[in-house]
PDB file of C-alpha atoms in Angstrom:
ATOM      1  CA  MET A  18      87.378 121.902  77.143  1.00 64.00           C
ATOM      2  CA  ALA A  19      85.420 120.576  80.130  1.00 75.00           C
ATOM      3  CA  SER A  20      85.773 116.977  78.919  1.00 81.00           C
ATOM      4  CA  THR A  21      89.554 117.405  78.616  1.00 83.00           C
ATOM      5  CA  ALA A  22      89.756 118.736  82.175  1.00 87.00           C
ATOM      6  CA  LEU A  23      87.602 115.826  83.359  1.00 88.00           C
ATOM      7  CA  GLU A  24      89.906 113.377  81.557  1.00 87.00           C
ATOM      8  CA  ILE A  25      92.959 114.879  83.218  1.00 89.00           C
ATOM      9  CA  ILE A  26      91.317 114.707  86.655  1.00 92.00           C
ATOM     10  CA  ALA A  27      90.261 111.089  86.078  1.00 89.00           C
ATOM     11  CA  PHE A  28      93.773 110.194  84.893  1.00 91.00           C
ATOM     12  CA  THR A  29      95.321 111.861  87.953  1.00 93.00           C
ATOM     13  CA  VAL A  30      92.960 110.048  90.326  1.00 93.00           C
ATOM     14  CA  SER A  31      93.576 106.670  88.678  1.00 92.00           C
ATOM     15  CA  ILE A  32      97.354 107.178  88.750  1.00 93.00           C
ATOM     16  CA  SER A  33      97.100 108.138  92.433  1.00 94.00           C
ATOM     17  CA  GLY A  34      95.149 104.955  93.147  1.00 93.00           C
ATOM     18  CA  TRP A  35      97.732 102.886  91.293  1.00 94.00           C
ATOM     19  CA  LEU A  36     100.554 104.508  93.296  1.00 94.00           C
ATOM     20  CA  LEU A  37      98.737 103.809  96.569  1.00 94.00           C
ATOM     21  CA  VAL A  38      98.217 100.148  95.658  1.00 93.00           C
ATOM     22  CA  SER A  39     101.866  99.917  94.598  1.00 94.00           C
ATOM     23  CA  SER A  40     102.988 101.322  97.938  1.00 93.00           C
ATOM     24  CA  THR A  41     100.706  98.929  99.850  1.00 91.00           C
ATOM     25  CA  VAL A  42     102.275  95.741  98.490  1.00 91.00           C
ATOM     26  CA  PRO A  43     105.690  96.079 100.236  1.00 89.00           C
ATOM     27  CA  THR A  44     104.233  97.531 103.464  1.00 88.00           C
ATOM     28  CA  ASP A  45     105.430  95.627 106.535  1.00 85.00           C
ATOM     29  CA  TYR A  46     102.390  95.710 108.797  1.00 86.00           C
ATOM     30  CA  TRP A  47      99.672  93.694 107.067  1.00 89.00           C
ATOM     31  CA  LYS A  48      99.149  91.667 110.238  1.00 87.00           C
ATOM     32  CA  VAL A  49     100.183  92.715 113.766  1.00 84.00           C
ATOM     33  CA  SER A  50      99.804  90.665 116.938  1.00 80.00           C
ATOM     34  CA  THR A  51     101.146  91.466 120.397  1.00 77.00           C
ATOM     35  CA  ASN A  52     101.655  89.353 123.461  1.00 72.00           C
ATOM     36  CA  ASP A  53     101.348  91.500 126.551  1.00 68.00           C
ATOM     37  CA  GLY A  54     103.168  90.881 129.774  1.00 62.00           C
ATOM     38  CA  THR A  55     102.147  92.225 133.139  1.00 58.00           C
ATOM     39  CA  VAL A  56     103.722  95.647 132.658  1.00 64.00           C
ATOM     40  CA  ILE A  57     105.056  95.949 129.101  1.00 63.00           C
ATOM     41  CA  THR A  58     104.471  94.336 125.742  1.00 59.00           C
ATOM     42  CA  THR A  59     106.769  91.324 125.613  1.00 75.00           C
ATOM     43  CA  ALA A  60     106.614  90.622 121.886  1.00 81.00           C
ATOM     44  CA  THR A  61     105.083  92.066 118.744  1.00 83.00           C
ATOM     45  CA  PHE A  62     104.559  89.771 115.790  1.00 85.00           C
ATOM     46  CA  TRP A  63     104.007  91.331 112.375  1.00 87.00           C
ATOM     47  CA  ALA A  64     103.813  89.942 108.886  1.00 88.00           C
ATOM     48  CA  ASN A  65     103.167  90.943 105.310  1.00 89.00           C
ATOM     49  CA  LEU A  66     102.922  89.080 102.023  1.00 90.00           C
ATOM     50  CA  TRP A  67     106.666  88.380 101.908  1.00 89.00           C
ATOM     51  CA  LYS A  68     107.965  87.802 105.450  1.00 89.00           C
ATOM     52  CA  THR A  69     107.112  87.427 109.119  1.00 88.00           C
ATOM     53  CA  CYS A  70     108.901  89.267 111.931  1.00 88.00           C
ATOM     54  CA  VAL A  71     108.950  89.549 115.696  1.00 88.00           C
ATOM     55  CA  THR A  72     110.078  92.476 117.845  1.00 85.00           C
ATOM     56  CA  ASP A  73     110.784  91.965 121.540  1.00 82.00           C
ATOM     57  CA  SER A  74     110.419  94.466 124.374  1.00 77.00           C
ATOM     58  CA  THR A  75     113.953  95.787 123.865  1.00 80.00           C
ATOM     59  CA  GLY A  76     113.176  96.742 120.265  1.00 79.00           C
ATOM     60  CA  VAL A  77     115.239  94.022 118.598  1.00 84.00           C
ATOM     61  CA  SER A  78     113.554  92.698 115.450  1.00 85.00           C
ATOM     62  CA  SER A  79     114.088  89.347 113.835  1.00 88.00           C
ATOM     63  CA  CYS A  80     112.608  88.716 110.383  1.00 87.00           C
ATOM     64  CA  LYS A  81     112.230  85.557 108.364  1.00 88.00           C
ATOM     65  CA  ASP A  82     111.304  85.500 104.687  1.00 88.00           C
ATOM     66  CA  PHE A  83     108.758  82.939 103.625  1.00 84.00           C
ATOM     67  CA  PRO A  84     110.904  79.988 102.536  1.00 80.00           C
ATOM     68  CA  SER A  85     109.079  78.648  99.515  1.00 81.00           C
ATOM     69  CA  MET A  86     106.167  79.530  97.286  1.00 79.00           C
ATOM     70  CA  LEU A  87     104.793  76.008  97.637  1.00 81.00           C
ATOM     71  CA  ALA A  88     104.982  76.057 101.449  1.00 80.00           C
ATOM     72  CA  LEU A  89     102.806  79.170 101.759  1.00 84.00           C
ATOM     73  CA  ASP A  90      99.188  79.185 102.805  1.00 85.00           C
ATOM     74  CA  GLY A  91      96.750  79.456  99.932  1.00 86.00           C
ATOM     75  CA  TYR A  92      95.391  82.834 100.969  1.00 89.00           C
ATOM     76  CA  ILE A  93      98.877  84.404 100.959  1.00 90.00           C
ATOM     77  CA  GLN A  94      99.549  83.025  97.472  1.00 91.00           C
ATOM     78  CA  ALA A  95      96.212  84.360  96.275  1.00 93.00           C
ATOM     79  CA  CYS A  96      96.813  87.775  97.858  1.00 94.00           C
ATOM     80  CA  ARG A  97     100.279  87.983  96.337  1.00 92.00           C
ATOM     81  CA  GLY A  98      98.940  87.134  92.899  1.00 93.00           C
ATOM     82  CA  LEU A  99      96.031  89.548  93.138  1.00 96.00           C
ATOM     83  CA  MET A 100      98.160  92.434  94.362  1.00 95.00           C
ATOM     84  CA  ILE A 101     100.824  91.886  91.695  1.00 95.00           C
ATOM     85  CA  ALA A 102      98.062  91.683  89.077  1.00 96.00           C
ATOM     86  CA  ALA A 103      96.591  94.938  90.403  1.00 96.00           C
ATOM     87  CA  VAL A 104      99.924  96.746  90.152  1.00 96.00           C
ATOM     88  CA  SER A 105     100.588  95.368  86.661  1.00 96.00           C
ATOM     89  CA  LEU A 106      97.118  96.195  85.383  1.00 96.00           C
ATOM     90  CA  GLY A 107      97.355  99.695  86.825  1.00 95.00           C
ATOM     91  CA  PHE A 108     100.668 100.258  85.054  1.00 95.00           C
ATOM     92  CA  PHE A 109      99.344  99.101  81.692  1.00 96.00           C
ATOM     93  CA  GLY A 110      96.103 100.995  82.254  1.00 94.00           C
ATOM     94  CA  SER A 111      98.004 104.233  82.754  1.00 93.00           C
ATOM     95  CA  ILE A 112      99.962 103.722  79.530  1.00 93.00           C
ATOM     96  CA  ILE A 113      96.777 102.898  77.606  1.00 93.00           C
ATOM     97  CA  ALA A 114      95.055 105.938  79.138  1.00 91.00           C
ATOM     98  CA  LEU A 115      97.829 108.224  77.891  1.00 90.00           C
ATOM     99  CA  PHE A 116      97.115 107.106  74.325  1.00 90.00           C
ATOM    100  CA  GLY A 117      93.372 107.575  74.775  1.00 87.00           C
ATOM    101  CA  MET A 118      93.384 111.092  76.195  1.00 87.00           C
ATOM    102  CA  LYS A 119      92.231 113.931  73.945  1.00 83.00           C
ATOM    103  CA  CYS A 120      95.147 116.145  74.961  1.00 82.00           C
ATOM    104  CA  THR A 121      97.751 113.747  73.494  1.00 82.00           C
ATOM    105  CA  LYS A 122      98.670 113.585  69.825  1.00 80.00           C
ATOM    106  CA  VAL A 123      98.981 109.794  69.642  1.00 77.00           C
ATOM    107  CA  GLY A 124      96.126 107.352  69.341  1.00 72.00           C
ATOM    108  CA  GLY A 125      94.499 108.243  66.023  1.00 80.00           C
ATOM    109  CA  SER A 126      91.073 109.734  65.457  1.00 86.00           C
ATOM    110  CA  GLU A 127      88.597 110.859  68.099  1.00 85.00           C
ATOM    111  CA  LYS A 128      86.641 107.626  67.738  1.00 89.00           C
ATOM    112  CA  ALA A 129      89.769 105.497  68.209  1.00 89.00           C
ATOM    113  CA  LYS A 130      90.835 107.602  71.209  1.00 89.00           C
ATOM    114  CA  ALA A 131      87.411 107.097  72.795  1.00 87.00           C
ATOM    115  CA  LYS A 132      87.746 103.297  72.444  1.00 91.00           C
ATOM    116  CA  ILE A 133      91.273 103.390  73.878  1.00 92.00           C
ATOM    117  CA  ALA A 134      90.103 105.519  76.821  1.00 89.00           C
ATOM    118  CA  CYS A 135      87.252 103.077  77.446  1.00 92.00           C
ATOM    119  CA  LEU A 136      89.722 100.171  77.405  1.00 94.00           C
ATOM    120  CA  ALA A 137      91.940 102.032  79.890  1.00 93.00           C
ATOM    121  CA  GLY A 138      88.926 102.508  82.165  1.00 92.00           C
ATOM    122  CA  VAL A 139      88.145  98.786  82.059  1.00 95.00           C
ATOM    123  CA  VAL A 140      91.781  97.945  82.873  1.00 96.00           C
ATOM    124  CA  PHE A 141      91.751 100.365  85.821  1.00 95.00           C
ATOM    125  CA  ILE A 142      88.511  98.840  87.107  1.00 95.00           C
ATOM    126  CA  LEU A 143      90.053  95.348  86.890  1.00 96.00           C
ATOM    127  CA  SER A 144      93.113  96.629  88.751  1.00 95.00           C
ATOM    128  CA  GLY A 145      90.907  98.045  91.498  1.00 94.00           C
ATOM    129  CA  LEU A 146      88.919  94.818  91.770  1.00 96.00           C
ATOM    130  CA  CYS A 147      92.126  92.774  92.069  1.00 96.00           C
ATOM    131  CA  SER A 148      93.511  94.964  94.851  1.00 95.00           C
ATOM    132  CA  MET A 149      90.178  95.099  96.660  1.00 96.00           C
ATOM    133  CA  THR A 150      89.808  91.313  96.492  1.00 96.00           C
ATOM    134  CA  GLY A 151      93.376  90.698  97.675  1.00 95.00           C
ATOM    135  CA  CYS A 152      93.094  93.033 100.667  1.00 94.00           C
ATOM    136  CA  SER A 153      89.639  91.721 101.578  1.00 95.00           C
ATOM    137  CA  LEU A 154      90.811  88.105 101.406  1.00 94.00           C
ATOM    138  CA  TYR A 155      93.748  88.836 103.707  1.00 93.00           C
ATOM    139  CA  ALA A 156      91.591  90.825 106.135  1.00 92.00           C
ATOM    140  CA  ASN A 157      88.968  88.061 106.192  1.00 93.00           C
ATOM    141  CA  LYS A 158      91.606  85.462 107.083  1.00 90.00           C
ATOM    142  CA  ILE A 159      93.021  87.634 109.880  1.00 87.00           C
ATOM    143  CA  THR A 160      89.567  88.318 111.314  1.00 88.00           C
ATOM    144  CA  THR A 161      88.618  84.649 111.129  1.00 89.00           C
ATOM    145  CA  GLU A 162      91.804  83.601 112.945  1.00 83.00           C
ATOM    146  CA  PHE A 163      91.319  86.285 115.585  1.00 82.00           C
ATOM    147  CA  PHE A 164      87.810  85.184 116.529  1.00 84.00           C
ATOM    148  CA  ASP A 165      88.510  81.441 116.264  1.00 82.00           C
ATOM    149  CA  PRO A 166      88.979  80.123 119.814  1.00 80.00           C
ATOM    150  CA  LEU A 167      90.778  77.009 118.540  1.00 80.00           C
ATOM    151  CA  PHE A 168      93.419  78.958 116.589  1.00 72.00           C
ATOM    152  CA  ILE A 169      96.427  79.251 118.931  1.00 69.00           C
ATOM    153  CA  ASP A 170      99.327  80.197 116.652  1.00 66.00           C
ATOM    154  CA  GLN A 171     100.095  83.543 118.251  1.00 58.00           C
ATOM    155  CA  LYS A 172      97.756  83.576 121.200  1.00 57.00           C
ATOM    156  CA  MET A 173      98.935  83.126 124.755  1.00 60.00           C
ATOM    157  CA  GLY A 174      97.236  80.351 126.675  1.00 53.00           C
ATOM    158  CA  TYR A 175      95.341  81.911 129.540  1.00 51.00           C
ATOM    159  CA  ALA A 176      93.210  79.661 131.681  1.00 52.00           C
ATOM    160  CA  TYR A 177      89.750  80.967 132.442  1.00 50.00           C
ATOM    161  CA  ASN A 178      88.458  79.671 135.726  1.00 57.00           C
ATOM    162  CA  GLY A 179      85.047  81.233 135.456  1.00 57.00           C
ATOM    163  CA  ALA A 180      83.322  83.712 137.702  1.00 57.00           C
ATOM    164  CA  THR A 181      83.676  83.098 141.389  1.00 57.00           C
ATOM    165  CA  SER A 182      80.658  83.504 143.566  1.00 54.00           C
ATOM    166  CA  VAL A 183      79.091  81.736 146.467  1.00 52.00           C
ATOM    167  CA  MET A 184      76.864  79.680 144.206  1.00 52.00           C
ATOM    168  CA  SER A 185      79.543  78.675 141.710  1.00 48.00           C
ATOM    169  CA  SER A 186      82.025  77.656 144.405  1.00 46.00           C
ATOM    170  CA  ARG A 187      79.499  75.190 145.831  1.00 47.00           C
ATOM    171  CA  THR A 188      78.459  73.565 142.566  1.00 48.00           C
ATOM    172  CA  LYS A 189      80.140  70.349 141.595  1.00 46.00           C
ATOM    173  CA  TYR A 190      80.880  68.946 138.170  1.00 46.00           C
ATOM    174  CA  HIS A 191      78.811  65.944 137.245  1.00 48.00           C
ATOM    175  CA  GLY A 192      80.297  64.651 134.011  1.00 48.00           C
ATOM    176  CA  GLY A 193      78.048  62.811 131.644  1.00 49.00           C
ATOM    177  CA  GLU A 194      78.789  60.792 128.553  1.00 50.00           C
ATOM    178  CA  GLY A 195      78.088  63.676 126.170  1.00 49.00           C
ATOM    179  CA  ASP A 196      80.160  66.261 128.014  1.00 48.00           C
ATOM    180  CA  ILE A 197      83.214  67.615 126.291  1.00 48.00           C
ATOM    181  CA  LYS A 198      86.324  68.221 128.339  1.00 47.00           C
ATOM    182  CA  THR A 199      88.331  71.237 127.265  1.00 47.00           C
ATOM    183  CA  THR A 200      91.979  71.841 127.926  1.00 49.00           C
ATOM    184  CA  THR A 201      93.829  75.087 127.769  1.00 48.00           C
ATOM    185  CA  PRO A 202      96.206  75.382 124.829  1.00 48.00           C
ATOM    186  CA  SER A 203      99.896  75.131 125.534  1.00 49.00           C
ATOM    187  CA  LYS A 204     101.989  78.263 125.510  1.00 50.00           C
ATOM    188  CA  GLN A 205     103.771  78.240 122.161  1.00 52.00           C
ATOM    189  CA  PHE A 206     105.714  81.471 122.357  1.00 50.00           C
ATOM    190  CA  ASP A 207     107.866  82.445 125.250  1.00 49.00           C
ATOM    191  CA  LYS A 208     109.057  86.012 125.665  1.00 50.00           C
ATOM    192  CA  ASN A 209     112.495  84.979 124.375  1.00 48.00           C
ATOM    193  CA  ALA A 210     111.268  82.821 121.498  1.00 48.00           C
ATOM    194  CA  TYR A 211     112.937  84.762 118.694  1.00 46.00           C
ATOM    195  CA  VAL A 212     115.744  86.548 120.537  1.00 43.00           C
TER     196      VAL A 212
END
């Protein structure tokens, strides 16, 4: 009796996990970036696995679906594939688990049901690994782009003039052959870029 209750709890938890992964795939806010003005936020950029959108300060949103599967970045293609595989594996795992549970009449003998339940567990573990890998890959790409100073897709170009003090205002630049000159990136998005 205790093993049947444990099976039902495990089945409920695995179905809940599958439903959560299924609801994560179409969620809009996988990536959010804002460009702040002096007083209010001038634009909010957000994207998911299927489209990219921008919302201006008046609340007007403009969305654009990704045009082609071949034109996508590799990490988005991989995340799409992994998340779809996770949802599919979770669906088939739940069906297989129904046949392997002791409280159902289908599935054959106790030994056969135990093998089917073990197979369902393996399928659920694969589903979890696929979703975990897809989300981690996407999060890694976002974090890498955020901390990369050379990535300027949705960053505003602010010039940093350095700290001002008596000593720094008197020092002069003596450029050598090995010195690297840096320029500030151009401003790619204006506040009315998508309106």
